[in-house]
PDB file of C-alpha atoms in Angstrom:
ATOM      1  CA  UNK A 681     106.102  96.237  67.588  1.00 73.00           C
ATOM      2  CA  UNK A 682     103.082  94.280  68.282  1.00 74.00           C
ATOM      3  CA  UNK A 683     100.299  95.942  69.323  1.00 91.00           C
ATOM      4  CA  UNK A 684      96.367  95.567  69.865  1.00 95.00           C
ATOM      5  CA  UNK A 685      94.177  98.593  68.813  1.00 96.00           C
ATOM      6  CA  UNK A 686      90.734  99.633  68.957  1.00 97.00           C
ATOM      7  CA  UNK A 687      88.001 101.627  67.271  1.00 97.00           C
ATOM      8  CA  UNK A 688      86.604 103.780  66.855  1.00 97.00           C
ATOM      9  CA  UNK A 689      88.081 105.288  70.064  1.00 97.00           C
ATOM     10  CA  UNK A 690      84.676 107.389  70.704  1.00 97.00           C
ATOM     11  CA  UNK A 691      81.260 107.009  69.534  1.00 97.00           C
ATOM     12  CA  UNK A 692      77.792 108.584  69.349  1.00 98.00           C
ATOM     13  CA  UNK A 693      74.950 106.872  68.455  1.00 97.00           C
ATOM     14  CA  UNK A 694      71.691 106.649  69.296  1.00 97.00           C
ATOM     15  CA  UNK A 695      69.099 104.257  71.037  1.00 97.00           C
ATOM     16  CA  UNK A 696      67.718 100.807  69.109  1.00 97.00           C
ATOM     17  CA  UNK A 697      71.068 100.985  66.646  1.00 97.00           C
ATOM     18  CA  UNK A 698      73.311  98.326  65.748  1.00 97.00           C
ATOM     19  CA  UNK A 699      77.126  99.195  66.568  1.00 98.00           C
ATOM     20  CA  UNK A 700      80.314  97.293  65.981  1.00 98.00           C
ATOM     21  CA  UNK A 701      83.172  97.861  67.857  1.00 98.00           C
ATOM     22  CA  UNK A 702      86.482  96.867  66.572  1.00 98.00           C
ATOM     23  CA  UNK A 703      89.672  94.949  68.394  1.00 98.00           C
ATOM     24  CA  UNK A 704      92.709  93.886  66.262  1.00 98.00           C
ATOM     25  CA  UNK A 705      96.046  92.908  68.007  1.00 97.00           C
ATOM     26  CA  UNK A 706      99.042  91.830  66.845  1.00 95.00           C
ATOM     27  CA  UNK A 707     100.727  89.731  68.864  1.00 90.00           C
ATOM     28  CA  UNK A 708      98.971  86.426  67.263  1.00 90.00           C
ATOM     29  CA  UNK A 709      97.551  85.492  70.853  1.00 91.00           C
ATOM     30  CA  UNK A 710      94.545  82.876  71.534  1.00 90.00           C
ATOM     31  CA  UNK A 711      92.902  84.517  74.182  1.00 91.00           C
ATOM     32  CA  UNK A 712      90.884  87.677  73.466  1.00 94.00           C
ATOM     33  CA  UNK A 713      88.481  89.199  76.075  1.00 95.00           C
ATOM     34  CA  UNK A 714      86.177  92.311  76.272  1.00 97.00           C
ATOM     35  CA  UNK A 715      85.229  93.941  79.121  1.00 97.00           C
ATOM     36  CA  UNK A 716      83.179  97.211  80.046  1.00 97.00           C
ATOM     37  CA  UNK A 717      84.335  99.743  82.301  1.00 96.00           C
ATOM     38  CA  UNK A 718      81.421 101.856  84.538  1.00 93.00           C
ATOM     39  CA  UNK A 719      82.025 103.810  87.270  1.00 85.00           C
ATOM     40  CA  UNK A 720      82.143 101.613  90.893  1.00 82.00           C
ATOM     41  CA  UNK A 721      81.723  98.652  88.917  1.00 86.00           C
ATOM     42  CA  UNK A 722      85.512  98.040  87.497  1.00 89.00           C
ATOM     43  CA  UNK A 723      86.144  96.132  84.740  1.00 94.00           C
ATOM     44  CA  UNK A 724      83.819  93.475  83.912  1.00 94.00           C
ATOM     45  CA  UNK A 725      84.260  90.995  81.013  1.00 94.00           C
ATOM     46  CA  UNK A 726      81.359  90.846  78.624  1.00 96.00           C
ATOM     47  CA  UNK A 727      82.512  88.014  76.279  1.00 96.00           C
ATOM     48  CA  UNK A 728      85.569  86.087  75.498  1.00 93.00           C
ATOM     49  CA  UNK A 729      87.369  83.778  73.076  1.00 93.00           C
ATOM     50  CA  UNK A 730      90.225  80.981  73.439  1.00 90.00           C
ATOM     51  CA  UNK A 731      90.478  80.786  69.504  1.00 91.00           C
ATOM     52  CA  UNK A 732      89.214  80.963  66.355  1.00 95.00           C
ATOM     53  CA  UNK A 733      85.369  80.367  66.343  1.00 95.00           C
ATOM     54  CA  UNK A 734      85.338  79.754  69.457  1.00 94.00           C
ATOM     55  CA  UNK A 735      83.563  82.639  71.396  1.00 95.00           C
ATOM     56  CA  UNK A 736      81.916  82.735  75.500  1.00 93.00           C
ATOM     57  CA  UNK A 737      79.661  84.929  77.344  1.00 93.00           C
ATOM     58  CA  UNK A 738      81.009  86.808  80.448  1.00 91.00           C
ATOM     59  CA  UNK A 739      78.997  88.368  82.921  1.00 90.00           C
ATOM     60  CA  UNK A 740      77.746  91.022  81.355  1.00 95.00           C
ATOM     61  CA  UNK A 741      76.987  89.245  77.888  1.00 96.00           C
ATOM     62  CA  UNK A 742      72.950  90.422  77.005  1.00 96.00           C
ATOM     63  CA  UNK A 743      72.728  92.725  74.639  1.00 97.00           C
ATOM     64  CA  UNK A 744      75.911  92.070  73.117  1.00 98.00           C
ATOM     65  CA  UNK A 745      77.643  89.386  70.561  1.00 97.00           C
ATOM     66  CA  UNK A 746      81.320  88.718  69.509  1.00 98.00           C
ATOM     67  CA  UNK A 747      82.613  86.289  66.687  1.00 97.00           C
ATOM     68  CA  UNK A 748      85.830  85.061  65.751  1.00 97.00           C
ATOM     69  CA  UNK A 749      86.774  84.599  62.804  1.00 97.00           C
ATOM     70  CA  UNK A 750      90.568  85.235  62.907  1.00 96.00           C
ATOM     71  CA  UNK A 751      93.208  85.480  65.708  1.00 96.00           C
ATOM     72  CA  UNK A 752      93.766  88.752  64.917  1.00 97.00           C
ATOM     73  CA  UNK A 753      90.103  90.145  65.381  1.00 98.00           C
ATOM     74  CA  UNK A 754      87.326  90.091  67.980  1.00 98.00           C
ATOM     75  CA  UNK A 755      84.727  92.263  66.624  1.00 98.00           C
ATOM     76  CA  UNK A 756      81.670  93.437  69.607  1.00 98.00           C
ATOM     77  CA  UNK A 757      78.526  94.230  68.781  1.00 98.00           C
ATOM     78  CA  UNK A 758      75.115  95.871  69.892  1.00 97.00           C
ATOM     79  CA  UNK A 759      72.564  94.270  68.354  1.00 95.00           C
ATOM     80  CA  UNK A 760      69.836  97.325  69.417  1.00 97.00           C
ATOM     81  CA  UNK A 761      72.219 100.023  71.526  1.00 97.00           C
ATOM     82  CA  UNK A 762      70.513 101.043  74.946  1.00 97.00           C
ATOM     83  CA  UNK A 763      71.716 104.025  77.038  1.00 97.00           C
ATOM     84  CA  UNK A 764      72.685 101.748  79.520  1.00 96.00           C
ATOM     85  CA  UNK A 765      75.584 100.381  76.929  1.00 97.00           C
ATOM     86  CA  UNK A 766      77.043 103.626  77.298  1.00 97.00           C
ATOM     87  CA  UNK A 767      80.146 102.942  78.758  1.00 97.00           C
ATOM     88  CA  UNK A 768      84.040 102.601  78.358  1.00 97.00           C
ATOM     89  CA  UNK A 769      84.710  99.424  76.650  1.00 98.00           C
ATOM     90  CA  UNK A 770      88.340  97.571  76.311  1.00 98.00           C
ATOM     91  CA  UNK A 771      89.303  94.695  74.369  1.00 97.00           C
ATOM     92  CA  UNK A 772      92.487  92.755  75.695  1.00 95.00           C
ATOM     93  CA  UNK A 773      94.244  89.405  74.655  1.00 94.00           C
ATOM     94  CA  UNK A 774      96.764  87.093  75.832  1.00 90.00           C
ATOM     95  CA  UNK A 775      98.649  83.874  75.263  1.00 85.00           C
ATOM     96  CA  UNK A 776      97.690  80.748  76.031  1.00 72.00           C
ATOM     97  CA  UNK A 777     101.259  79.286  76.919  1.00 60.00           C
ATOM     98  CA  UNK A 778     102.652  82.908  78.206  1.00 50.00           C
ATOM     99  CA  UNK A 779     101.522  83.195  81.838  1.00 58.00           C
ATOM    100  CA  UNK A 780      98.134  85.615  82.400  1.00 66.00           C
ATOM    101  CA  UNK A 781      98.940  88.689  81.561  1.00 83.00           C
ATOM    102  CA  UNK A 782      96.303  90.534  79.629  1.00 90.00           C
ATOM    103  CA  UNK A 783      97.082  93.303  77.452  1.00 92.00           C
ATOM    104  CA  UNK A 784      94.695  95.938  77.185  1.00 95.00           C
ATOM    105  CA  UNK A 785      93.855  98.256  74.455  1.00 96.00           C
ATOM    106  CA  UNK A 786      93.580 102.378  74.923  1.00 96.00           C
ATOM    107  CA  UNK A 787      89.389 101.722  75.027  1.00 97.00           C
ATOM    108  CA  UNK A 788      86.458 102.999  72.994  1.00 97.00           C
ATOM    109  CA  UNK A 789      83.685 105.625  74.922  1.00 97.00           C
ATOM    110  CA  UNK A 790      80.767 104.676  73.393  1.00 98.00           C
ATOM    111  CA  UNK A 791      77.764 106.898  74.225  1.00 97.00           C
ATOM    112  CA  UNK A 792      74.171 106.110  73.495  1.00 97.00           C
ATOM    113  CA  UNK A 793      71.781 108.665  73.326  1.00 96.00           C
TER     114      UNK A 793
ATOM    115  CA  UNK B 891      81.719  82.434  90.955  1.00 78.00           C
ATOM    116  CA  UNK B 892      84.577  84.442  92.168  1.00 84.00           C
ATOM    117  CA  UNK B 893      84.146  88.290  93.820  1.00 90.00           C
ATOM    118  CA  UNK B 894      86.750  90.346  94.348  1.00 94.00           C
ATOM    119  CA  UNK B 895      86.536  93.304  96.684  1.00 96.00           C
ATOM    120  CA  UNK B 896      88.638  95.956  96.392  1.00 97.00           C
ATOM    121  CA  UNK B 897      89.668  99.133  99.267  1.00 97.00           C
ATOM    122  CA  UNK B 898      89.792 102.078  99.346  1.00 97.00           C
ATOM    123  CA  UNK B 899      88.305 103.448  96.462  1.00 96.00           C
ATOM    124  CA  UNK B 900      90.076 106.830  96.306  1.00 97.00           C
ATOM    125  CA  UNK B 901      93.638 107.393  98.436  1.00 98.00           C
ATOM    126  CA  UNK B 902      95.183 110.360  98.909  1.00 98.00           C
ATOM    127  CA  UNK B 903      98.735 110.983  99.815  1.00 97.00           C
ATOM    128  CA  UNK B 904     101.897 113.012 100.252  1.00 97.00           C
ATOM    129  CA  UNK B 905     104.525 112.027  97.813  1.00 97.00           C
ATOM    130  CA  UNK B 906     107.281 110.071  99.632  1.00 97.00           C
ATOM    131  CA  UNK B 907     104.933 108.325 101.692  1.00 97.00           C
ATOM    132  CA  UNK B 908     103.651 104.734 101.202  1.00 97.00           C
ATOM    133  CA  UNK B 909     100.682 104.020  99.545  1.00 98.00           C
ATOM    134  CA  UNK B 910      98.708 100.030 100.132  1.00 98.00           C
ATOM    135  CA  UNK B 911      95.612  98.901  98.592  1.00 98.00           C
ATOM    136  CA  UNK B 912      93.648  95.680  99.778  1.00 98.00           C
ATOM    137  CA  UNK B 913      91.599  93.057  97.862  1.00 98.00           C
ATOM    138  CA  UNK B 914      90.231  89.880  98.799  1.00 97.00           C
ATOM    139  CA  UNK B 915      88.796  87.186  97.244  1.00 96.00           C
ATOM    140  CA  UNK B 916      85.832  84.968  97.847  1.00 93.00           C
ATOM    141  CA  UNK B 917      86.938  81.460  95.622  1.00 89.00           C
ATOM    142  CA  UNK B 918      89.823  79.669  97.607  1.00 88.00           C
ATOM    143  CA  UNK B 919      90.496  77.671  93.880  1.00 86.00           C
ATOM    144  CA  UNK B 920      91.970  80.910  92.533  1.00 88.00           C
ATOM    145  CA  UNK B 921      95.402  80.895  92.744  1.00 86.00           C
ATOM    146  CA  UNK B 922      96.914  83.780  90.323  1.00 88.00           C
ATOM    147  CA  UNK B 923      96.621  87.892  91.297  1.00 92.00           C
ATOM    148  CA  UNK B 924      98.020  90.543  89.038  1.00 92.00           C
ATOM    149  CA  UNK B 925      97.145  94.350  89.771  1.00 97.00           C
ATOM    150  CA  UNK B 926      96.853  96.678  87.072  1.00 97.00           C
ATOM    151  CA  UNK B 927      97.634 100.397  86.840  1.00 97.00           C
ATOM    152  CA  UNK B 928      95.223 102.522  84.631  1.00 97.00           C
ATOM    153  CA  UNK B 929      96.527 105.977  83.774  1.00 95.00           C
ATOM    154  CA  UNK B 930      93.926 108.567  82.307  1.00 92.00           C
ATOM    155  CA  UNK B 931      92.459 107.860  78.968  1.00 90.00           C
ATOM    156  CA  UNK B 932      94.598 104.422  78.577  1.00 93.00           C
ATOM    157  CA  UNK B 933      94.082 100.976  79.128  1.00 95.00           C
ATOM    158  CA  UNK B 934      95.149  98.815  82.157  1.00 96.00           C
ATOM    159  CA  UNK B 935      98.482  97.543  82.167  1.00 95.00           C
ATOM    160  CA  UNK B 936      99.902  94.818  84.258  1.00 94.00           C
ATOM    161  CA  UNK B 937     102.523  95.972  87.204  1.00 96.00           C
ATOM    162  CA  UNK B 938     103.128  93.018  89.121  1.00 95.00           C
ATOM    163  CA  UNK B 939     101.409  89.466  89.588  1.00 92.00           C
ATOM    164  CA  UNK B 940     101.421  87.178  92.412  1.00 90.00           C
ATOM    165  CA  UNK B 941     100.439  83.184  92.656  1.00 86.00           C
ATOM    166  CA  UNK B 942      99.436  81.246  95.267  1.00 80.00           C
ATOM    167  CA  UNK B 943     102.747  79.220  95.918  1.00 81.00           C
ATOM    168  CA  UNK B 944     104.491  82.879  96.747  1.00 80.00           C
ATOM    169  CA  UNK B 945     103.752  84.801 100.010  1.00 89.00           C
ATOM    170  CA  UNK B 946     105.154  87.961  98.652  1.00 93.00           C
ATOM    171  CA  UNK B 947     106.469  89.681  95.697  1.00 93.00           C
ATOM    172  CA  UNK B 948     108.827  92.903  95.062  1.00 96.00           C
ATOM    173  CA  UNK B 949     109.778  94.609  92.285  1.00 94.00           C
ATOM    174  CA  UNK B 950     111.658  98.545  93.306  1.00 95.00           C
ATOM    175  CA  UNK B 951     109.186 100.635  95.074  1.00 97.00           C
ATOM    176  CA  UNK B 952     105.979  98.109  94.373  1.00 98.00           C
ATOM    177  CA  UNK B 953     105.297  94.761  96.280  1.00 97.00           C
ATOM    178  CA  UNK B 954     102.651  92.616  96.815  1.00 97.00           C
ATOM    179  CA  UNK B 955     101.601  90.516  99.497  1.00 96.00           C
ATOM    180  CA  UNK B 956      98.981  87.658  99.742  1.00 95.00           C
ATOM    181  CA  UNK B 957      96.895  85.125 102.471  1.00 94.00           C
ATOM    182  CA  UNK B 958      95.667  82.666 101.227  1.00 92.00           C
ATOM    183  CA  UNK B 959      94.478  81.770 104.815  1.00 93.00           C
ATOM    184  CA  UNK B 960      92.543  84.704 105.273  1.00 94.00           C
ATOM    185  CA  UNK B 961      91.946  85.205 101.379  1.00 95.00           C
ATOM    186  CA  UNK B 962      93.250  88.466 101.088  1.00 95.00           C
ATOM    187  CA  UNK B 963      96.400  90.119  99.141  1.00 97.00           C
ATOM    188  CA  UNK B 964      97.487  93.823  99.254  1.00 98.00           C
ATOM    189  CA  UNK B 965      99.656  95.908  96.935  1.00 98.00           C
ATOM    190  CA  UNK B 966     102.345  98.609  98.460  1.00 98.00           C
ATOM    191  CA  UNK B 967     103.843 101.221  96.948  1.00 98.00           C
ATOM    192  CA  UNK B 968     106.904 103.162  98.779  1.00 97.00           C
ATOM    193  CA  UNK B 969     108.238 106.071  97.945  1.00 97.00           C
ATOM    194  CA  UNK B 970     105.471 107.599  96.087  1.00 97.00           C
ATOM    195  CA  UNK B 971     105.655 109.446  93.117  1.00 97.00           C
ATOM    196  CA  UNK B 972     103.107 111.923  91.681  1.00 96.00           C
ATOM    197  CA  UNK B 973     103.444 109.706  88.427  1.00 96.00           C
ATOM    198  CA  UNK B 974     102.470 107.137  90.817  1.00 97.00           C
ATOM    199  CA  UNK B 975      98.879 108.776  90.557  1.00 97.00           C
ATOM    200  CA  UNK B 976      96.382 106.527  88.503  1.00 97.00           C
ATOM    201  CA  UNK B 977      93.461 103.902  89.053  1.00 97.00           C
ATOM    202  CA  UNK B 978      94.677 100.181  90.756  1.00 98.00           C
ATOM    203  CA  UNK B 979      92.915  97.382  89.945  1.00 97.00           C
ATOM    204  CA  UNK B 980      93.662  94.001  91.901  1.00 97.00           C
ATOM    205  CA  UNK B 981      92.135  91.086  90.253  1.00 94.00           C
ATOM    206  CA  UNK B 982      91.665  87.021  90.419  1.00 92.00           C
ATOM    207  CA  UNK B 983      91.804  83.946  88.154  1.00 85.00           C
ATOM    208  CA  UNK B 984      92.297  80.688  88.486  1.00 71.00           C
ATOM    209  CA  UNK B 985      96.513  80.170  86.460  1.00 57.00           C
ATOM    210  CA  UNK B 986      95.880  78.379  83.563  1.00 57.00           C
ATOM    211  CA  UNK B 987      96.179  78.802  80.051  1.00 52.00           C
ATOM    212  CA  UNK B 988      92.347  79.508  79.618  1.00 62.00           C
ATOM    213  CA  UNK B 989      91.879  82.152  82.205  1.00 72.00           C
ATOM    214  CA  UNK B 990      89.348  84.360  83.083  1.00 81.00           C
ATOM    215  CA  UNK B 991      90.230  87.478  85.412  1.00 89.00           C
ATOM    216  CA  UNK B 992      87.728  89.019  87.827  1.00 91.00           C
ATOM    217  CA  UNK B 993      88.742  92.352  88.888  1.00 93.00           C
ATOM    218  CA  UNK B 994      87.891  94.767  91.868  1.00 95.00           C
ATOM    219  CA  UNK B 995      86.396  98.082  91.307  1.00 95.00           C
ATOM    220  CA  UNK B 996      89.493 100.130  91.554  1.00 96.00           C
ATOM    221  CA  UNK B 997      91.601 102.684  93.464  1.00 97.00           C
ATOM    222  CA  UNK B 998      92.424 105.905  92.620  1.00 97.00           C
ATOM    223  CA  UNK B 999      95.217 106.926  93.915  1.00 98.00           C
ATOM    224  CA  UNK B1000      96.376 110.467  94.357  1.00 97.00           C
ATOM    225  CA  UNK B1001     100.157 111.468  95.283  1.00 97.00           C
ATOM    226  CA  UNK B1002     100.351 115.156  95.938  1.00 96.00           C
ATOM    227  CA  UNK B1003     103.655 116.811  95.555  1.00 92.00           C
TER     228      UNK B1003
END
């Protein structure tokens, strides 16, 4: 079955460290999105992508960069990690012909110390 | 940009009773609102979408409901279930191929046996 996955699904690291976050999926969609997830804030989108090399900043986008070079993958990183990246972070994709829905992946906890 | 505001933040209820959450919206161009249902330590999945040519939308015990007059859509659940119990999140987009959701900052919901 086609899926979308994400790891590691926690991590510890520490302040001024780089950190990659992974998001593979399966279902050979266009659209791939990640968002953060805080407490009274929701879900937030932090960058985005219609297609290969083709990448977008969301809201939420300093600090962080995303490349894609593949449909399957949209890598995140944090260039210098800051306890205020420590947060719940999803990665979700979706067709471009389908409709909207968004599929999510089960999230990476990513704490920075 | 769009902001969507989402209430109550936490409901508590009986099971068998009805259970509605309320969003609005502040960008009269969107015109496509799914709600999500996050269970505890997974990601959001979609439970029911609603665009702007539809006044109202059922599927069983969930339904959703939307003004565009008045900018404002609602979900309802009947019957409720203590698997029922999770986080809600109502969000906005414009319907295209290349869209972008903004969400509300969530419900949790609590059905009590």
């Amino acid at each position: 079955d086609a899926e979308i996955t994400q790891s590691p699904r926690h991590k510890i690291t520490e302040t001024g460290r780089q950190v990659t976050l992974a998001c593979h999926q399966t279902w050979n969609h266009n659209n791939m999105f990640w968002y953060r997830q805080d407490l009274g804030h929701g879900l937030r989108l932090i960058h985005y992508s219609y297609g290969v090399q083709d990448t977008n900043k969301g809201e939420v986008s300093d600090g962080y960069s995303v490349s894609r070079s593949n449909t399957e993958d949209l890598p995140l990183t944090l260039e210098s990690a800051a306890s205020s990246q420590t947060s719940v972070y999803f990665c979700a994709s979706s067709a471009l012909r389908q409709g909207n829905e968004q599929f999510f992946g089960p999230g990476t906890r990513l704490t920075v110390l | 940009g769009e902001n969507v505001e989402q209430h109550p933040s936490t409901l508590s209820v009986q099971e068998g009773d009805s259970a509605v959450i309320k969003c609005t919206y502040s960008d009269s161009a969107s015109n496509y609102f799914p709600w999500y249902k996050q269970e505890l330590g997974k990601g959001p999945q979609l439970i029911i979408d609603i665009r702007s040519n539809v006044g109202e939308k059922k599927d069983q015990r969930i339904a959703v409901t939307l003004n565009k007059t008045a900018k404002h859509f609602s979900l309802h659940i009947t019957e409720t279930q203590p698997e029922d119990s999770a986080v809600y999140f109502c969000a906005a987009s414009l319907n295209t191929g290349f869209q972008k959701l903004v969400f509300g900052t969530g419900t949790r919901l609590l059905v009590s046996p």
